[in-house]
Tab-separated table of C-alpha atoms in Angstrom:
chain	number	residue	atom	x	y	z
A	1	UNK	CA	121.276	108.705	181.608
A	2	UNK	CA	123.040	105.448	182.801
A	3	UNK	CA	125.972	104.002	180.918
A	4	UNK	CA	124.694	100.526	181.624
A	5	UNK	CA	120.980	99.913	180.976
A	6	UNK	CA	119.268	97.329	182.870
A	7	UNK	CA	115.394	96.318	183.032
A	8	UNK	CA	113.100	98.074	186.039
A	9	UNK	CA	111.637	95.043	187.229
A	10	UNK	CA	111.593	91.149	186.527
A	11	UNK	CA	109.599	88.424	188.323
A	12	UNK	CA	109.540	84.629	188.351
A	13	UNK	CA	107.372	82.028	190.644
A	14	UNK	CA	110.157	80.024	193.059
A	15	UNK	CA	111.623	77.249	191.087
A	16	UNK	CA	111.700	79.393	187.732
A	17	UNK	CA	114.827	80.165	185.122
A	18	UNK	CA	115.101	84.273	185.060
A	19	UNK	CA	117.533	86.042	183.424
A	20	UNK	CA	118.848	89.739	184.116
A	21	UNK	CA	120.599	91.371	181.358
A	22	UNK	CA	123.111	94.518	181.504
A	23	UNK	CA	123.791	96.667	178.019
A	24	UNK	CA	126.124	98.974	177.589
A	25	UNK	CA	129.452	99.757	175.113
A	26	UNK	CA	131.866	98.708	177.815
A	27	UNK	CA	130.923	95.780	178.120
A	28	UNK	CA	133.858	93.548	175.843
A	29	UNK	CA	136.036	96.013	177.200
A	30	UNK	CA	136.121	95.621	180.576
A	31	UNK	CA	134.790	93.052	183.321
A	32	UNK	CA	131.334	93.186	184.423
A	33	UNK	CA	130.189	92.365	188.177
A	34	UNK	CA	127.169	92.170	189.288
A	35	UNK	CA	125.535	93.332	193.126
A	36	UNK	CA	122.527	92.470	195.019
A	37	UNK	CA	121.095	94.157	197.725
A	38	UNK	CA	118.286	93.097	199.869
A	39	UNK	CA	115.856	95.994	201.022
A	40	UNK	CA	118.473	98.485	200.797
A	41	UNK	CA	120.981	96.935	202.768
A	42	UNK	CA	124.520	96.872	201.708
A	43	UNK	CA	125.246	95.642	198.258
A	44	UNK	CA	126.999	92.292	198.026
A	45	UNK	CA	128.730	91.331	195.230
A	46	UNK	CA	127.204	87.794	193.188
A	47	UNK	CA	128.922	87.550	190.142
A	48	UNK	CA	132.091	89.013	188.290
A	49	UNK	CA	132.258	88.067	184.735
A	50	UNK	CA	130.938	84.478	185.048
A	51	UNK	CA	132.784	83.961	188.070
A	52	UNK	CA	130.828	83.446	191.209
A	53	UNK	CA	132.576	84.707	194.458
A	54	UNK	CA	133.235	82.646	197.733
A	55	UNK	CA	129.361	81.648	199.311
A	56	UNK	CA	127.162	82.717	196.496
A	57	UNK	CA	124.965	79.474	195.306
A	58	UNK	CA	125.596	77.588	192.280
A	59	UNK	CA	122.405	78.646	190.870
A	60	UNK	CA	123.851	82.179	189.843
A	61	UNK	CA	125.914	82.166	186.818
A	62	UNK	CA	126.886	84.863	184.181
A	63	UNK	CA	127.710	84.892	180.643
A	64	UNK	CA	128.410	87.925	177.892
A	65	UNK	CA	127.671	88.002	174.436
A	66	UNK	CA	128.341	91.519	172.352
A	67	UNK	CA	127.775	94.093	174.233
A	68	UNK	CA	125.089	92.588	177.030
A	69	UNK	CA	125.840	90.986	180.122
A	70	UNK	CA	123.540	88.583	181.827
A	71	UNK	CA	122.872	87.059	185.152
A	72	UNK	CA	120.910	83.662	185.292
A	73	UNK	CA	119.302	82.978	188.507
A	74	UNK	CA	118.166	79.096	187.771
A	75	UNK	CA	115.755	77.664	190.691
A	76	UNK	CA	114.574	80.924	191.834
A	77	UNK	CA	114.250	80.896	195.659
A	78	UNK	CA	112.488	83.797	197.651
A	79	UNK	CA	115.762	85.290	199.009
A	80	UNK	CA	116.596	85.738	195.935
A	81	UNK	CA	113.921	88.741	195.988
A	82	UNK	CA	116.355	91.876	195.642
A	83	UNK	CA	117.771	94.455	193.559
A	84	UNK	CA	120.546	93.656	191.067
A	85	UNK	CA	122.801	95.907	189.828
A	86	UNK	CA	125.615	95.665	187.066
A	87	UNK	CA	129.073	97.748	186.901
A	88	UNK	CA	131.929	98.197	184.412
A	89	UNK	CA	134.445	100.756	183.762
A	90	UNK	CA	133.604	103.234	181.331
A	91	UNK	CA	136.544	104.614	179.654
A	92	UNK	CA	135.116	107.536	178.066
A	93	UNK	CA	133.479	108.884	181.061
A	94	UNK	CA	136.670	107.441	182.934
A	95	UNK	CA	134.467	106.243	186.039
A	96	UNK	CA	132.965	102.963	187.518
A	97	UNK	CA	129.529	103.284	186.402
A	98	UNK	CA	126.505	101.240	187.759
A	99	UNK	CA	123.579	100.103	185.977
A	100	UNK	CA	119.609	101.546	187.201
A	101	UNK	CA	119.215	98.446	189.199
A	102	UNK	CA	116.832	95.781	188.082
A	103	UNK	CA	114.198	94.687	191.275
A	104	UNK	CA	113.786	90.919	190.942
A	105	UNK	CA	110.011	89.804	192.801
A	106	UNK	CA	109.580	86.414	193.478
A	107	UNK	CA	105.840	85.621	193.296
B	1	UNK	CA	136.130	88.324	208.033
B	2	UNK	CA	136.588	91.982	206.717
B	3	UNK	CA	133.880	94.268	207.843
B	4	UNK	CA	133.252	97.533	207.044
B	5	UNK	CA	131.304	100.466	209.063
B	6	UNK	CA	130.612	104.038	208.263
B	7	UNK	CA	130.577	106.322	210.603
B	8	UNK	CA	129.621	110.336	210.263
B	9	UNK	CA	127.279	113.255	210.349
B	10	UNK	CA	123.607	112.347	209.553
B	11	UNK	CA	122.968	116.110	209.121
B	12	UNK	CA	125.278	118.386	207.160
B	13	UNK	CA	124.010	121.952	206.385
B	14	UNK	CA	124.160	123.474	202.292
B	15	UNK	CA	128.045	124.972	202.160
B	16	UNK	CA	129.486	122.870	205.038
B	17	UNK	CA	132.143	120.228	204.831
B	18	UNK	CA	131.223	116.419	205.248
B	19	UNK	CA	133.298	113.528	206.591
B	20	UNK	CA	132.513	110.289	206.533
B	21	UNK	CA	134.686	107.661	208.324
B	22	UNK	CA	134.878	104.270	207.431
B	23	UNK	CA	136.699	101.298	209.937
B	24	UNK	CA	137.490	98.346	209.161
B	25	UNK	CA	137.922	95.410	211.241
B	26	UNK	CA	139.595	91.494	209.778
B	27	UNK	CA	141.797	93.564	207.115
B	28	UNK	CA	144.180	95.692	207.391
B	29	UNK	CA	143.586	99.229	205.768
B	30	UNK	CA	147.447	99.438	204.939
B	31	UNK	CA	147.475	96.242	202.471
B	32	UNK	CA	147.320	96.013	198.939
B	33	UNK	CA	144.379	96.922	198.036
B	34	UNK	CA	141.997	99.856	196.919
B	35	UNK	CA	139.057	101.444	198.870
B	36	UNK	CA	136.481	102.823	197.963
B	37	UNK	CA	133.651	104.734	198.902
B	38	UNK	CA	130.263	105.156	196.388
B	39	UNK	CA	126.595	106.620	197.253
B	40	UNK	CA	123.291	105.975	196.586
B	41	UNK	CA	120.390	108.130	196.140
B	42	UNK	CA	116.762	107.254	194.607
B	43	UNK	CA	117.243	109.429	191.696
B	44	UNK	CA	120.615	108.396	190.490
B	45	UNK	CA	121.454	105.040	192.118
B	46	UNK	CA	124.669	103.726	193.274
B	47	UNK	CA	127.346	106.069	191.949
B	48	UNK	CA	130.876	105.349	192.659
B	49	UNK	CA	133.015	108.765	193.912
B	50	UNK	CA	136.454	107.652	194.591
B	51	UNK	CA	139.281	104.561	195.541
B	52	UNK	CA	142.598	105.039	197.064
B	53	UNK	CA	145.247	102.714	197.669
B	54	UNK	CA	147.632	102.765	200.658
B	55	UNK	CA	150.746	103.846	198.140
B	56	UNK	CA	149.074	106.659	197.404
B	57	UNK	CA	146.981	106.068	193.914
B	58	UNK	CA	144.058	107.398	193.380
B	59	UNK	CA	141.168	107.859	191.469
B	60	UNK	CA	138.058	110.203	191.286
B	61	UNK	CA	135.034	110.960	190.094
B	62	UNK	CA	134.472	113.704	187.817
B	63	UNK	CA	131.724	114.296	189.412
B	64	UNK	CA	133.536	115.280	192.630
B	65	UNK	CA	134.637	118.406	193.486
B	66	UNK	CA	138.162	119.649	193.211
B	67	UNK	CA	138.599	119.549	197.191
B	68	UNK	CA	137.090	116.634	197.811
B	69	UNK	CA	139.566	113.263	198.441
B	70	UNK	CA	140.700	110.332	200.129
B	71	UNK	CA	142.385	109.602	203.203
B	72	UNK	CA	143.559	106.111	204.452
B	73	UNK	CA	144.599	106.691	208.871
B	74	UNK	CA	146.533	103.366	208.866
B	75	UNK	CA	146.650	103.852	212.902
B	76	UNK	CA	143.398	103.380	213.233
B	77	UNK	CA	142.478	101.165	210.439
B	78	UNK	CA	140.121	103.250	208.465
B	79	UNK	CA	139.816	105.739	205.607
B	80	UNK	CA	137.858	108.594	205.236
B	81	UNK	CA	135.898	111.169	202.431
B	82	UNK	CA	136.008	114.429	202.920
B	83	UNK	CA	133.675	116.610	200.765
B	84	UNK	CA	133.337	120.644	200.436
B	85	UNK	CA	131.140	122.444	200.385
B	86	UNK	CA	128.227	120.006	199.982
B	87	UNK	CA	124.837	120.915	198.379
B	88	UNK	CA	121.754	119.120	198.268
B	89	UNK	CA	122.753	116.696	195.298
B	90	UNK	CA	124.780	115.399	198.296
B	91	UNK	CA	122.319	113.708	199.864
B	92	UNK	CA	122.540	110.292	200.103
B	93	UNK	CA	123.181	106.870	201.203
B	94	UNK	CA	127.171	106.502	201.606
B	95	UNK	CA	128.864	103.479	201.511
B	96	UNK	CA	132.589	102.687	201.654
B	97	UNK	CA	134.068	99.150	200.479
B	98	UNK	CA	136.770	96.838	199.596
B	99	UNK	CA	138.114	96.739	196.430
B	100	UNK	CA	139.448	93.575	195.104
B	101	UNK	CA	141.046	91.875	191.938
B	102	UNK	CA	143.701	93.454	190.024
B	103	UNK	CA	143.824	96.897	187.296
B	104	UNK	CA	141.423	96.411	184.732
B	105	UNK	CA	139.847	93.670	186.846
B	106	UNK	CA	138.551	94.794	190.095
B	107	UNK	CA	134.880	94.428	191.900
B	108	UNK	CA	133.706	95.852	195.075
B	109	UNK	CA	133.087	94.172	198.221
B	110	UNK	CA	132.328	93.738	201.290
B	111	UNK	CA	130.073	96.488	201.608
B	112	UNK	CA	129.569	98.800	204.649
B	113	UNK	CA	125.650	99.123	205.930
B	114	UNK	CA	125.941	102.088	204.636
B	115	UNK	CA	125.170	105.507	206.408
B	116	UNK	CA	122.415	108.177	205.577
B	117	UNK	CA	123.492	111.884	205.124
B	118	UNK	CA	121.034	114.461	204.704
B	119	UNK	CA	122.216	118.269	204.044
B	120	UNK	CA	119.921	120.832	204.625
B	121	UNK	CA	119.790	123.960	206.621
């Protein structure tokens, strides 16, 4: 059973607002980042905390409230079609753990 | 640019020892920084096994094996996994990275492709 629980699958029509969310205890505790990867390709890294890195479009943020993470994807555009995945550190397991992935269609 | 590549076995039989390989080109392996390498199967996702810094820190997961480890060749630029005595829970996509930011505030990236290993007899 994952640490971090994420949904299975979310979809949106290009243009659209969606919103991925991460739960897990860690989160508060330590700094969430979030991956995509593209047809099971390497994973790149889009968000840490709500920090996006170098190259990643303005129309991925992040935000935290409790014990969920989120990523917003506003303006959904077809390469956004991927999976996303969430990590933290779990101290009680003492280990990086990843969320189950969440596979984002665009319609 | 830092890039990443994993090299290695594809096929690794039940019992036998695998090493994966990972060079890196744009970076240089002896920095400061953590590596890292995770996997990724379809029945347990990405799972992270292990980061090693070039001072000699490092950190595992419990779900390694008490032989298993790290290696950085600073030489060559690259750093290696080594694991024993590998079963079939061993298969699985491998992927070694870059780990950035500082304790208690690090992400992973760039990513190697990645590098299929399959163990059976």
């Amino acid at each position: 059973q994952s640490a971090l629980t994420q949904e299975v699958s979310v979809s949106g029509t290009v243009g659209q607002r969606v919103t991925l969310s991460c739960i897990g205890n860690n989160i508060g505790r330590y700094p969430v980042s979030w991956y995509q990867q593209i047809s099971h390709v390497a994973p790149k890294i889009v968000m840490f905390e709500t920090s996006r890195p170098s190259g990643i479009p303005d129309r991925f943020s992040g935000s935290r409230s409790g014990t969920t993470s989120s990523l917003t994807i506003s303006g959904l555009q077809p390469e956004d079609e991927a999976d996303y995945y969430c990590s933290t550190w779990d101290t009680s397991r003492r280990t990086w753990v990843f969320g189950g992935g969440t596979r984002l269609t665009v319609l | 640019q830092v890039h990443l590549r994993e090299s290695g076995p594809g096929l690794v039989k039940p019992s036998e020892t695998l090493s994966l390989t990972c060079s890196i080109s744009g970076y240089n392996v002896g920095s400061d920084t953590f590596w890292g390498w995770f996997r990724q199967t379809p029945g347990k996702g990405l799972e992270w096994l292990a980061s090693l810094h070039p001072d000699g820190t490092s950190f595992y997961s419990p779900s390694l094996r008490r032989r298993d480890m790290m290696s950085l060749d600073t030489s060559n630029n690259q750093f290696s996994l080594t694991l024993t005595s590998v079963t079939a829970a061993d298969t699985a996509t491998y992927y070694c990275a870059k780990i950035g930011g500082v304790s208690g505030r690090r992400w992973f990236g760039p990513w190697g492709q990645g590098i299929l290993v399959t163990v059976s007899s």
